[in-house]
Amino acid sequence: MATESGNESTESNTIDMTPPPSKKVARAKRFCDSWLGEPDFSSWLQKCEGSPFKAFCTLCQRELQCGKSELRRHASTQSHITMVCNREGLTDTDSAEWVASASLSERVKRAEIIYVLNMVEHSRSFHSYEQHRRVQLRAVDSMDVLKKMKLKSAKIAAITKNVINEAIVRNVTEILRNISFSILVDVTTDVSGYKNLCILARYNYDGANHTYLLDYLHLREGNAEHLYDCFKYSMEKYNIPVKNVIGISVDNATVMMGKHDSFVSRLMAENDSEVVVLPCICHSIHLATCNACEKLPPHVEYLLLSLYRYFTTSPKKEESLKDIQEIMNMAKKKLLQSSTTNWLALSQCIDRVLKHWNVLYTYFAVQMYTVADALFPAMTLEEGIFNRMNYPLTKAYLEFLNYVLRLSANFNALFQTNDIIVHSFYVECTKFLTLVASNFMQPEVIQRNDLCTIDPYNGEYLLPSNKINVGQGARRTLCEFTSSMEEGKQGKITAFYNNCLQYYQELFQQTVKRLPFQNNFIRDLSFLIPENALQKNKNLSQLDSIFEKFKTKILEMDTTKEWCELGRLIEQNEVDDLSKLKPVQFWSKIQSMKSSNNKNMFPNISKLANMCLCLPHSNAEMERFFLMVREVQTLDRNRLKPDTIAAITRIKLHLRDTKKTSMDYPVTVDMLKLFNSKMYNRKVISANISDVIVEDEADDNESADTDTE
């Protein structure tokens, strides 16, 4: 077999009758001069004199086979890397000599190591680099831009507050000056002891609902006068008329909801009562549940609190519990923390205790015999827990709570959504009241339209005590207890049913007291539902309570006319499509409809609908905002000033609201105009409010460098 001309030739003869299969001969690769200019090889590769099929490594002083894959394989060997680092004593990769002599792949490795070090140092997510890389590719269009960029902490703070944030403020406040909107108001206390007032604006614009941070301020005191003064200050600062506020959602605190001297009473007085006041429904149902739980024996709550405290204070006890869980073939799970103030948060805690009831009972039964002290017979914590678990109906009470708390928790979760459900507010409240009543009232009573007026303590309306619904789990436990030999069991069972009945009665009464069953305005918001709006024969009085609330904001006659025509002037094929839309989309379509002369067909009724669609159904959005504040103001960033916290959270809220990220959020011309030396100017609050608002004199950062051009 012969090779190409120029190669050494060899011949082999064979005496076999059948020659072996021919093998593919590897052709030797010639040295390419272009390799000398490639960044991966240029610092150490030379052409081997005398052999066109060889290459020479100047660092390792050895000949190599030609070929890119062979050269890369050699460059990745440990011996070659060591020689690169040791060349002229270059152990520091930051030196210019090392960078000049290193290959491209080595420089890439160095860069990746530095990035990872930075991520670890600042506790960034391992997923954050990919986002950073894509942002850098979008932001930096050339190396000249990257070299000219200078971002120190003072400049970053200035861009955040006075460029990006200021552009958002100008854009949204211009909208709020010309439309009606609602506000959500709440106060929280931080670790410094100051009150933090948050005001969120909720408005309907361009066929969508939006949430915007109107202001976030540190207060010296949280009384109604100071709260309202801060609200007025924010409205005047942005030149937004107070008359534009048509709705407010607050918690049930007296300082917010009091009849005479509260935030709401002051707002109603200034706005001629043309404001819809909506107490947070989530907070209301929580308070109703807390009051109902007081009707149950206190040892149930004590048991839940003691179980968690007992195991979390001792790793040794946790390990002992895990051992028993393993012996009894149970999943090794920790107990969940209960709350002394939030009964709705107990559902999962109770569920975990019930699933591990036998394990816990066995554990404390063993502890009873190991911790007993004859000299000091006072009850230990273990004995206290065991005695409560050993009480025959403790488990039944927990199973009852596991059932009834889920009813309240599911109703609460319904109003935690960001979706608009104000149109079904009244219906959902009625469903919940009916659900509660179905557990302890006669069936014919539940069907009454005036259920909210029923006296839950009237015996004529109630089921027999032993017929009330306590949940399947509690009922099974009661059946087991009934068949036991326990003395006085009938009295204990009767007491159990009476306690459960009192729970239902209190929950029913508190629900009627705290939810808006007597509010005709809330009931009539069902006009927002597309099916109701598209009916040809409408109840003309459905909008009366809404007209009564917004006397000066709506043209009643024109709106009523359009309301009546809404179902008649739209073709049937359009009606079928429109009725399938959500209320926000539906009214956006109605608002955009034009007549033959190119005028809006339904300007007044669509304006009324947009006003009502911005009404908040709960204060859950406020809780999410405070969570965002805690994510921003961490231990490492505890020097952030209130206006900086406001700017950061406003931007984050705006990004979420517009469904944008740093990858696609538009950098506008207005932002570029704001990006100048004036962005470092500090905004000062007016003197007439300085005794109310705490103005933090500390800087947001340790560096005061202003590296602007």
XYZ file of C-alpha atoms in Angstrom:
709
model
C 0.000 0.000 0.000
C 1.475 3.397 -0.990
C 1.032 6.895 0.404
C 0.898 10.210 -1.540
C 4.029 11.456 -3.358
C 6.378 13.245 -1.003
C 5.659 10.828 1.830
C 7.912 7.965 2.724
C 6.565 4.923 0.847
C 6.380 1.404 2.161
C 5.314 -1.745 0.475
C 4.169 -4.963 2.040
C 3.624 -8.263 0.380
C 1.284 -10.853 1.656
C 1.142 -14.555 1.049
C -2.452 -14.888 2.266
C -4.935 -16.158 -0.222
C -7.507 -13.587 0.989
C -6.072 -10.126 1.643
C -7.200 -8.381 4.862
C -9.700 -5.523 4.550
C -8.031 -2.267 3.689
C -7.677 0.251 6.524
C -8.194 3.971 6.191
C -4.830 5.612 6.341
C -4.606 8.843 8.366
C -3.110 11.548 6.269
C -0.523 13.707 7.900
C -1.616 17.363 8.198
C 0.582 20.164 7.017
C 1.353 23.220 9.094
C -0.775 26.240 8.214
C 0.851 29.633 8.569
C -2.553 31.147 9.433
C -2.405 29.373 12.817
C 0.329 31.761 13.920
C -2.181 34.623 13.880
C -4.906 32.868 15.873
C -5.277 34.147 19.484
C -5.355 30.625 20.942
C -1.948 29.696 19.475
C -0.063 32.903 18.675
C 1.664 33.246 22.060
C 3.445 29.861 21.977
C 3.204 28.240 18.504
C 6.056 28.121 15.973
C 6.623 26.373 12.688
C 8.932 23.398 12.999
C 11.918 23.843 10.685
C 12.643 20.818 8.520
C 9.225 19.163 8.769
C 6.055 20.617 7.235
C 3.950 18.108 9.233
C 5.151 19.194 12.686
C 4.530 22.197 14.973
C 6.630 23.445 17.878
C 5.525 24.691 21.336
C 7.952 27.345 22.559
C 6.812 26.969 26.175
C 7.009 23.183 26.471
C 9.933 22.913 24.024
C 8.457 19.964 22.176
C 7.298 19.046 18.714
C 3.606 18.474 18.109
C 1.493 16.822 15.446
C -0.121 19.352 13.136
C -3.851 19.910 13.217
C -6.105 22.315 15.104
C -7.624 19.631 17.308
C -4.158 18.351 18.233
C -2.961 21.857 19.094
C -6.030 22.593 21.220
C -5.613 19.258 22.988
C -2.047 20.191 23.853
C -3.077 23.685 25.046
C -5.519 22.152 27.535
C -2.969 19.828 29.156
C -1.927 20.606 32.709
C 1.755 20.762 31.806
C 1.152 23.418 29.144
C -1.068 25.511 31.430
C 1.596 25.353 34.137
C 4.247 26.521 31.675
C 2.012 29.432 30.629
C 1.619 30.553 34.230
C 5.279 30.059 35.078
C 6.624 31.817 32.026
C 8.661 34.726 33.281
C 7.114 34.192 36.743
C 3.588 35.132 35.618
C 1.516 33.671 38.471
C -0.754 36.734 38.666
C -3.257 36.676 35.829
C -3.989 40.396 36.329
C -0.547 41.321 35.021
C -0.287 42.744 31.531
C 2.457 40.249 30.681
C 0.226 37.281 31.485
C -2.669 38.695 29.481
C -0.347 39.308 26.529
C 1.012 35.766 26.610
C -2.219 33.906 27.423
C -4.420 32.349 24.787
C -8.022 33.426 24.197
C -9.421 30.347 25.930
C -7.284 31.050 29.005
C -8.445 34.656 29.137
C -12.066 33.494 28.875
C -11.522 31.087 31.775
C -10.022 33.907 33.842
C -13.017 36.152 33.096
C -15.496 33.434 34.053
C -13.706 32.822 37.347
C -13.850 36.548 38.169
C -17.591 36.690 37.399
C -18.271 33.664 39.610
C -16.231 35.205 42.441
C -18.369 38.334 42.197
C -21.593 36.303 42.271
C -20.473 34.399 45.368
C -19.240 37.552 47.117
C -22.585 39.345 46.687
C -24.812 36.267 47.141
C -26.290 36.499 43.669
C -28.236 33.666 42.127
C -26.334 31.286 39.854
C -28.985 32.062 37.225
C -28.287 35.811 37.336
C -25.299 35.782 34.969
C -27.319 34.773 31.913
C -29.621 37.750 32.494
C -26.577 39.986 33.042
C -24.999 38.743 29.812
C -28.110 39.446 27.754
C -28.502 42.895 29.334
C -24.872 43.674 28.545
C -25.331 42.619 24.931
C -28.361 44.924 24.670
C -26.761 47.871 26.467
C -23.222 47.793 25.057
C -23.083 48.097 21.278
C -19.305 48.553 21.131
C -16.204 48.322 23.272
C -15.964 52.120 23.218
C -19.247 52.306 25.150
C -18.046 49.760 27.686
C -14.787 51.628 28.252
C -16.589 54.946 28.783
C -19.183 53.574 31.236
C -18.683 54.705 34.842
C -21.190 53.533 37.416
C -20.469 54.205 41.058
C -23.046 54.059 43.821
C -23.932 57.766 43.805
C -24.491 57.767 40.065
C -26.567 54.580 40.214
C -28.740 56.140 42.936
C -29.163 59.312 40.865
C -30.138 57.394 37.715
C -32.556 55.267 39.724
C -34.296 58.168 41.463
C -34.039 61.067 39.049
C -33.919 59.425 35.630
C -35.826 56.131 35.431
C -38.105 56.801 38.396
C -38.709 60.418 37.387
C -39.673 59.378 33.856
C -42.209 56.896 35.253
C -43.591 59.496 37.683
C -44.073 62.087 34.943
C -45.764 59.599 32.640
C -48.204 58.135 35.176
C -49.045 61.340 37.036
C -49.999 62.940 33.721
C -52.528 60.114 33.324
C -53.806 60.402 36.919
C -54.454 64.129 36.512
C -57.087 63.386 33.884
C -58.875 60.239 35.061
C -60.596 58.871 38.148
C -58.686 56.329 40.211
C -58.694 54.508 43.544
C -56.103 54.426 46.291
C -54.932 51.745 48.692
C -53.517 53.074 51.959
C -51.702 51.274 54.755
C -49.138 51.924 57.466
C -46.435 49.626 58.754
C -43.634 50.013 61.296
C -40.006 49.253 60.482
C -37.170 48.242 62.805
C -36.297 51.898 63.440
C -39.713 52.477 65.017
C -40.878 54.916 62.339
C -44.245 54.586 60.669
C -44.103 53.963 56.931
C -47.066 55.250 54.951
C -47.681 53.654 51.580
C -50.184 54.983 49.043
C -50.876 52.919 45.929
C -52.977 54.194 43.031
C -55.135 51.782 41.049
C -56.401 53.034 37.689
C -57.876 51.735 34.453
C -56.116 52.860 31.275
C -55.766 51.523 27.739
C -57.994 48.540 28.468
C -56.013 47.297 31.460
C -55.866 47.834 35.197
C -52.643 49.291 36.592
C -51.133 49.706 40.055
C -48.747 52.583 40.737
C -46.838 53.685 43.832
C -48.077 57.183 44.533
C -45.807 57.692 47.553
C -43.866 55.962 50.335
C -43.023 58.125 53.357
C -41.508 57.820 56.847
C -43.755 59.422 59.478
C -43.097 60.560 63.011
C -46.584 59.597 64.167
C -49.357 57.536 62.671
C -52.428 59.512 63.709
C -55.185 60.341 61.236
C -54.175 63.991 60.903
C -50.589 63.176 59.932
C -51.655 60.407 57.565
C -54.029 62.675 55.697
C -51.552 65.565 55.649
C -49.038 63.265 53.952
C -51.645 62.169 51.425
C -52.494 65.793 50.613
C -48.787 66.603 50.346
C -48.289 63.789 47.809
C -51.283 64.856 45.723
C -50.150 68.494 45.677
C -46.554 67.513 44.926
C -47.659 65.793 41.735
C -50.465 68.289 41.008
C -53.170 65.596 41.080
C -56.680 66.741 42.130
C -58.022 64.997 45.232
C -61.403 64.945 43.456
C -60.002 62.313 41.094
C -59.983 59.765 43.941
C -63.205 57.761 43.744
C -62.354 54.692 45.815
C -60.227 53.671 48.773
C -59.300 50.348 50.320
C -57.892 50.277 53.855
C -57.664 47.879 56.750
C -60.184 48.063 59.582
C -58.058 50.136 61.989
C -59.856 53.014 63.708
C -57.300 55.535 62.489
C -58.287 54.568 58.942
C -62.002 53.761 59.212
C -63.267 55.747 62.212
C -66.473 57.707 61.640
C -65.330 61.086 62.926
C -61.563 61.535 63.018
C -59.956 59.152 60.570
C -58.251 59.128 57.198
C -61.466 58.071 55.446
C -63.671 60.659 57.178
C -61.310 63.460 56.098
C -61.206 62.186 52.511
C -65.005 61.877 52.374
C -65.430 65.420 53.693
C -63.104 66.881 51.064
C -64.548 64.782 48.243
C -68.248 65.400 49.005
C -68.630 61.706 49.928
C -68.096 60.711 46.280
C -65.671 58.014 47.372
C -66.385 54.294 47.618
C -64.915 52.966 50.877
C -63.969 49.299 50.741
C -62.544 47.784 53.927
C -60.054 45.056 53.056
C -62.164 41.940 52.680
C -59.202 39.672 53.495
C -58.644 41.488 56.789
C -62.369 41.450 57.509
C -62.756 37.697 57.093
C -59.614 37.171 59.165
C -61.114 39.177 62.039
C -64.389 37.278 61.727
C -62.530 33.958 61.941
C -60.461 35.083 64.936
C -63.613 36.030 66.851
C -65.207 32.688 66.001
C -62.153 30.726 67.178
C -62.499 32.277 70.623
C -65.584 30.088 71.092
C -63.409 26.944 71.082
C -61.513 25.613 74.143
C -58.159 27.430 74.608
C -56.172 24.205 75.011
C -56.381 23.627 71.235
C -54.398 26.768 70.456
C -52.010 26.048 73.339
C -51.256 22.610 71.911
C -50.402 23.954 68.449
C -48.112 26.659 69.816
C -46.416 24.307 72.293
C -45.728 21.571 69.742
C -43.838 23.878 67.418
C -41.939 25.593 70.256
C -41.010 22.258 71.840
C -39.268 20.811 68.785
C -37.736 23.944 67.255
C -35.798 24.792 70.426
C -33.907 21.494 70.461
C -32.236 19.704 67.513
C -31.982 16.620 69.714
C -35.763 16.504 70.119
C -36.195 16.916 66.364
C -33.902 13.945 65.763
C -35.863 11.862 68.278
C -39.084 12.726 66.447
C -37.508 11.708 63.125
C -36.518 8.349 64.626
C -40.110 7.629 65.640
C -41.356 8.820 62.231
C -38.981 6.342 60.599
C -40.076 3.494 62.883
C -43.742 4.203 62.104
C -43.053 4.596 58.344
C -44.045 8.260 58.279
C -42.484 10.977 56.144
C -39.840 12.952 58.027
C -41.410 16.391 58.058
C -41.104 19.239 60.526
C -44.066 20.822 62.254
C -45.195 24.166 60.875
C -45.273 27.337 62.932
C -48.680 28.542 64.039
C -49.659 32.142 64.698
C -51.332 33.688 67.712
C -52.843 36.461 65.582
C -53.697 34.801 62.272
C -56.038 31.836 62.518
C -56.287 31.570 58.734
C -52.590 30.640 58.650
C -53.276 27.626 60.875
C -54.793 25.389 58.196
C -51.494 23.897 57.037
C -50.156 23.715 60.594
C -53.191 21.742 61.773
C -53.071 19.490 58.724
C -49.418 18.584 59.461
C -50.198 17.823 63.137
C -53.132 15.587 62.191
C -51.075 13.637 59.650
C -48.442 12.949 62.332
C -50.868 12.583 65.237
C -49.958 8.984 66.071
C -46.241 9.756 65.871
C -46.578 12.765 68.178
C -48.785 10.895 70.629
C -46.264 8.034 70.813
C -43.364 10.446 71.263
C -44.921 12.280 74.217
C -46.204 9.062 75.783
C -42.569 7.894 75.918
C -41.444 11.286 77.245
C -43.980 11.089 80.071
C -42.072 8.173 81.587
C -38.576 9.545 80.967
C -39.004 13.072 82.345
C -41.229 12.332 85.352
C -39.754 13.696 88.597
C -41.157 12.335 91.861
C -39.541 15.092 93.950
C -40.926 17.907 91.812
C -44.305 16.777 90.500
C -45.172 20.105 88.847
C -46.343 19.622 85.275
C -43.556 19.734 82.696
C -43.997 20.955 79.124
C -44.024 17.347 77.904
C -46.776 16.487 80.383
C -48.777 19.550 79.396
C -48.627 18.602 75.714
C -49.371 14.927 76.356
C -52.344 15.646 78.637
C -53.889 17.859 75.973
C -53.277 15.271 73.264
C -54.657 12.578 75.549
C -57.918 14.457 76.016
C -60.373 12.412 73.920
C -61.763 15.267 71.821
C -58.620 17.335 71.184
C -58.094 15.564 67.875
C -61.757 16.126 66.981
C -61.380 19.870 67.614
C -58.315 19.979 65.362
C -60.163 18.094 62.627
C -63.093 20.494 62.950
C -60.716 23.459 62.621
C -59.011 21.797 59.673
C -62.393 21.758 57.939
C -63.810 25.183 58.834
C -60.582 27.167 58.475
C -60.270 25.960 54.901
C -63.662 27.506 54.134
C -62.447 30.918 55.282
C -58.970 30.490 53.791
C -60.366 29.601 50.347
C -62.650 32.636 50.424
C -59.714 34.791 51.519
C -57.519 33.458 48.700
C -60.184 34.371 46.135
C -59.684 38.072 46.910
C -55.883 37.938 46.931
C -55.778 37.843 43.144
C -54.663 40.732 40.943
C -57.540 40.044 38.555
C -60.543 42.361 38.635
C -63.371 40.704 40.550
C -65.138 43.751 41.961
C -68.116 42.932 39.719
C -68.599 39.608 41.559
C -67.810 41.029 45.004
C -71.377 40.827 46.290
C -72.085 37.425 44.751
C -68.978 35.831 46.268
C -69.758 37.256 49.703
C -73.273 35.836 49.471
C -71.915 32.430 48.444
C -69.598 32.375 51.448
C -72.356 33.337 53.873
C -74.575 30.608 52.396
C -71.740 28.088 52.736
C -71.267 28.964 56.408
C -75.016 28.804 57.063
C -75.358 25.406 55.354
C -73.274 23.843 58.129
C -75.667 24.633 60.986
C -78.951 26.067 59.659
C -82.116 24.458 58.334
C -82.120 23.948 54.512
C -85.202 26.131 53.972
C -83.543 29.022 55.810
C -80.461 28.893 53.595
C -82.577 29.487 50.472
C -83.944 32.794 51.726
C -82.950 35.943 49.865
C -82.664 37.817 53.154
C -80.205 35.343 54.661
C -77.967 38.160 55.889
C -80.812 39.385 58.138
C -81.299 36.023 59.867
C -80.503 35.797 63.587
C -78.016 32.879 63.887
C -78.949 32.437 67.565
C -82.644 31.834 66.846
C -83.210 28.151 67.609
C -86.003 27.894 65.008
C -83.465 28.301 62.212
C -80.870 25.848 63.521
C -80.193 22.180 62.944
C -80.103 19.888 65.985
C -76.680 20.133 67.629
C -75.637 16.617 66.647
C -76.615 17.278 63.019
C -74.367 20.226 62.346
C -71.505 19.624 59.927
C -68.182 19.340 61.766
C -66.251 17.727 58.902
C -65.709 14.058 58.085
C -62.520 13.746 60.124
C -64.114 15.045 63.319
C -67.192 12.902 62.755
C -65.082 9.723 62.488
C -63.220 10.606 65.681
C -66.527 11.181 67.478
C -67.803 7.786 66.320
C -64.693 6.099 67.737
C -65.098 7.992 70.997
C -68.785 7.033 71.212
C -67.884 3.331 71.075
C -65.254 3.703 73.822
C -65.728 2.973 77.527
C -64.964 6.572 78.563
C -67.042 7.827 81.474
C -69.101 10.933 80.857
C -68.537 10.707 77.128
C -72.025 11.908 76.218
C -71.515 15.162 78.090
C -68.189 15.733 76.351
C -69.718 15.058 72.937
C -72.582 17.450 73.655
C -70.101 20.123 74.757
C -68.113 19.559 71.561
C -71.150 20.092 69.317
C -72.221 23.156 71.309
C -68.760 24.699 70.936
C -68.774 24.032 67.187
C -72.260 25.535 66.923
C -71.088 28.662 68.740
C -68.160 28.880 66.308
C -70.546 28.853 63.328
C -72.918 31.345 64.938
C -70.127 33.802 65.697
C -68.586 33.388 62.232
C -71.984 33.999 60.593
C -72.667 37.069 62.718
C -69.195 38.550 62.190
C -69.379 37.901 58.442
C -72.670 39.796 58.173
C -71.224 42.613 60.272
C -67.973 43.012 58.326
C -68.891 42.240 54.700
C -70.970 44.656 52.555
C -74.286 42.787 52.373
C -76.314 45.972 52.929
C -74.337 47.986 50.375
C -76.477 48.479 47.271
C -73.576 50.069 45.399
C -71.489 46.893 45.735
C -74.463 44.773 44.688
C -75.146 46.892 41.591
C -71.566 46.575 40.321
C -72.791 43.420 38.601
C -73.669 45.721 35.663
C -69.988 45.331 34.712
C -70.525 41.671 33.805
C -70.753 41.432 29.974
C -73.840 39.180 30.005
C -75.736 41.709 32.138
C -74.613 44.695 30.081
C -75.689 43.055 26.802
C -79.222 42.215 27.925
C -81.865 43.892 25.782
C -84.352 44.348 28.623
C -82.517 45.886 31.547
C -83.440 46.836 35.068
C -83.314 50.622 34.825
C -82.880 50.998 38.575
C -79.684 48.933 38.632
C -77.515 52.015 38.231
C -79.394 54.210 40.726
C -77.058 53.544 43.657
C -74.028 54.200 41.437
C -75.465 57.487 40.175
C -76.184 58.416 43.781
C -72.546 57.875 44.734
C -71.027 59.718 41.745
C -73.411 62.664 41.518
C -71.034 65.140 39.876
C -68.866 62.755 37.891
C -71.458 61.192 35.574
C -74.140 62.560 33.233
C -77.037 60.482 34.512
C -79.483 60.864 31.603
C -76.927 60.249 28.858
C -75.459 57.298 30.731
C -78.900 55.731 31.276
C -79.713 56.156 27.575
C -76.493 54.431 26.519
C -77.054 51.688 29.127
C -80.457 50.902 27.589
C -79.115 51.001 24.019
C -76.090 48.854 24.752
C -77.831 45.554 24.117
C -79.937 46.783 21.190
C -77.407 48.540 18.954
C -74.925 45.689 18.823
C -75.379 42.909 16.276
C -76.137 39.436 17.619
C -72.951 37.907 16.226
C -70.946 40.598 18.070
C -72.962 39.989 21.238
C -71.928 36.331 21.285
C -68.243 37.238 21.000
C -68.375 40.131 23.454
C -70.140 38.122 26.147
C -67.143 35.771 26.342
C -64.711 38.562 27.233
C -63.550 39.536 30.702
C -65.049 42.802 32.009
C -61.915 44.895 31.370
C -61.591 43.666 27.793
C -65.335 43.965 27.232
C -65.579 47.605 28.314
C -62.451 48.474 26.371
C -64.208 47.185 23.251
C -67.372 49.116 24.105
C -65.363 52.301 24.621
C -63.745 51.976 21.189
C -67.010 51.437 19.260
C -67.770 54.171 16.724
C -70.999 55.236 15.081
C -71.431 55.958 11.369
C -70.298 59.572 11.910
C -67.130 58.316 13.643
C -68.219 59.342 17.139
C -68.035 57.147 20.223
C -71.264 55.224 20.641
C -71.062 54.691 24.408
C -68.738 57.320 25.938
C -70.643 57.839 29.193
C -71.447 54.269 30.187
C -67.906 53.172 29.313
C -66.526 56.027 31.445
C -68.657 54.859 34.366
C -67.520 51.277 33.837
C -63.847 52.264 33.795
C -64.335 54.178 37.039
C -65.882 51.154 38.715
C -63.303 48.737 37.311
C -60.516 50.556 39.152
C -62.161 49.975 42.544
C -59.986 47.657 44.674
C -61.516 44.466 46.038
C -58.951 44.047 48.845
C -55.713 45.377 50.284
C -53.728 42.300 49.191
C -51.749 44.380 46.696
C -50.483 46.440 49.628
C -49.194 43.339 51.409
C -47.324 42.340 48.268
C -45.816 45.816 48.135
C -44.551 45.624 51.723
C -42.992 42.264 50.859
C -41.231 43.999 47.963
C -39.942 46.655 50.384
C -38.494 43.953 52.637
C -36.759 42.413 49.635
C -35.228 45.796 48.782
C -34.322 46.998 52.284
C -32.187 44.047 53.357
C -29.566 43.982 56.110
C -26.937 44.811 53.505
C -28.950 47.808 52.264
C -30.291 49.163 55.545
C -29.045 52.709 54.841
C -31.384 53.285 51.917
C -33.313 56.525 52.237
C -37.132 56.543 51.980
C -37.103 58.279 48.590
C -34.650 55.695 47.250
C -36.801 52.828 48.526
C -39.787 54.512 46.888
C -37.920 54.867 43.583
C -36.708 51.257 43.531
C -40.084 49.769 44.426
C -41.893 52.102 42.011
C -39.674 50.899 39.163
C -40.083 47.233 40.145
C -43.850 47.671 40.429
C -43.956 49.432 37.059
C -41.929 46.664 35.381
C -44.295 44.056 36.775
C -47.346 46.108 35.851
C -46.213 46.592 32.248
C -44.939 43.004 31.989
C -41.503 44.271 30.956
C -37.952 43.430 31.991
C -34.618 45.175 31.580
C -34.324 43.292 28.285
C -37.319 44.938 26.626
C -38.245 48.022 28.677
C -37.872 51.036 26.360
C -35.215 53.618 27.200
C -37.071 56.759 26.171
C -35.810 60.106 24.936
C -37.245 61.664 28.113
C -34.912 59.505 30.193
C -31.921 60.658 28.162
C -32.947 64.289 28.689
C -33.177 63.730 32.447
C -29.699 62.170 32.429
C -27.608 65.274 33.187
C -25.739 66.889 36.050
C -29.021 68.013 37.644
C -29.908 64.415 38.446
C -27.639 64.692 41.504
C -29.723 67.505 42.998
C -31.407 66.502 46.216
C -35.139 67.061 46.573
C -36.176 68.805 49.779
C -39.600 68.408 51.381
C -41.616 71.534 52.084
C -41.317 73.183 55.498
C -45.013 72.826 56.345
C -44.765 69.027 56.287
C -41.276 68.607 57.767
C -42.639 68.076 61.289
C -44.682 65.106 60.013
C -42.315 63.370 57.601
C -38.967 61.999 58.724
C -36.331 63.189 56.285
C -33.353 60.855 56.491
C -30.124 62.807 56.327
C -27.953 59.719 55.762
C -26.660 58.895 52.305
C -27.785 55.828 50.416
C -24.196 54.846 49.884
C -20.758 55.218 51.348
C -19.304 56.760 48.217
C -20.257 60.271 47.222
C -18.461 60.119 43.880
C -20.484 61.635 41.075
C -18.788 60.261 38.014
C -20.815 62.130 35.444
C -19.411 63.708 32.381
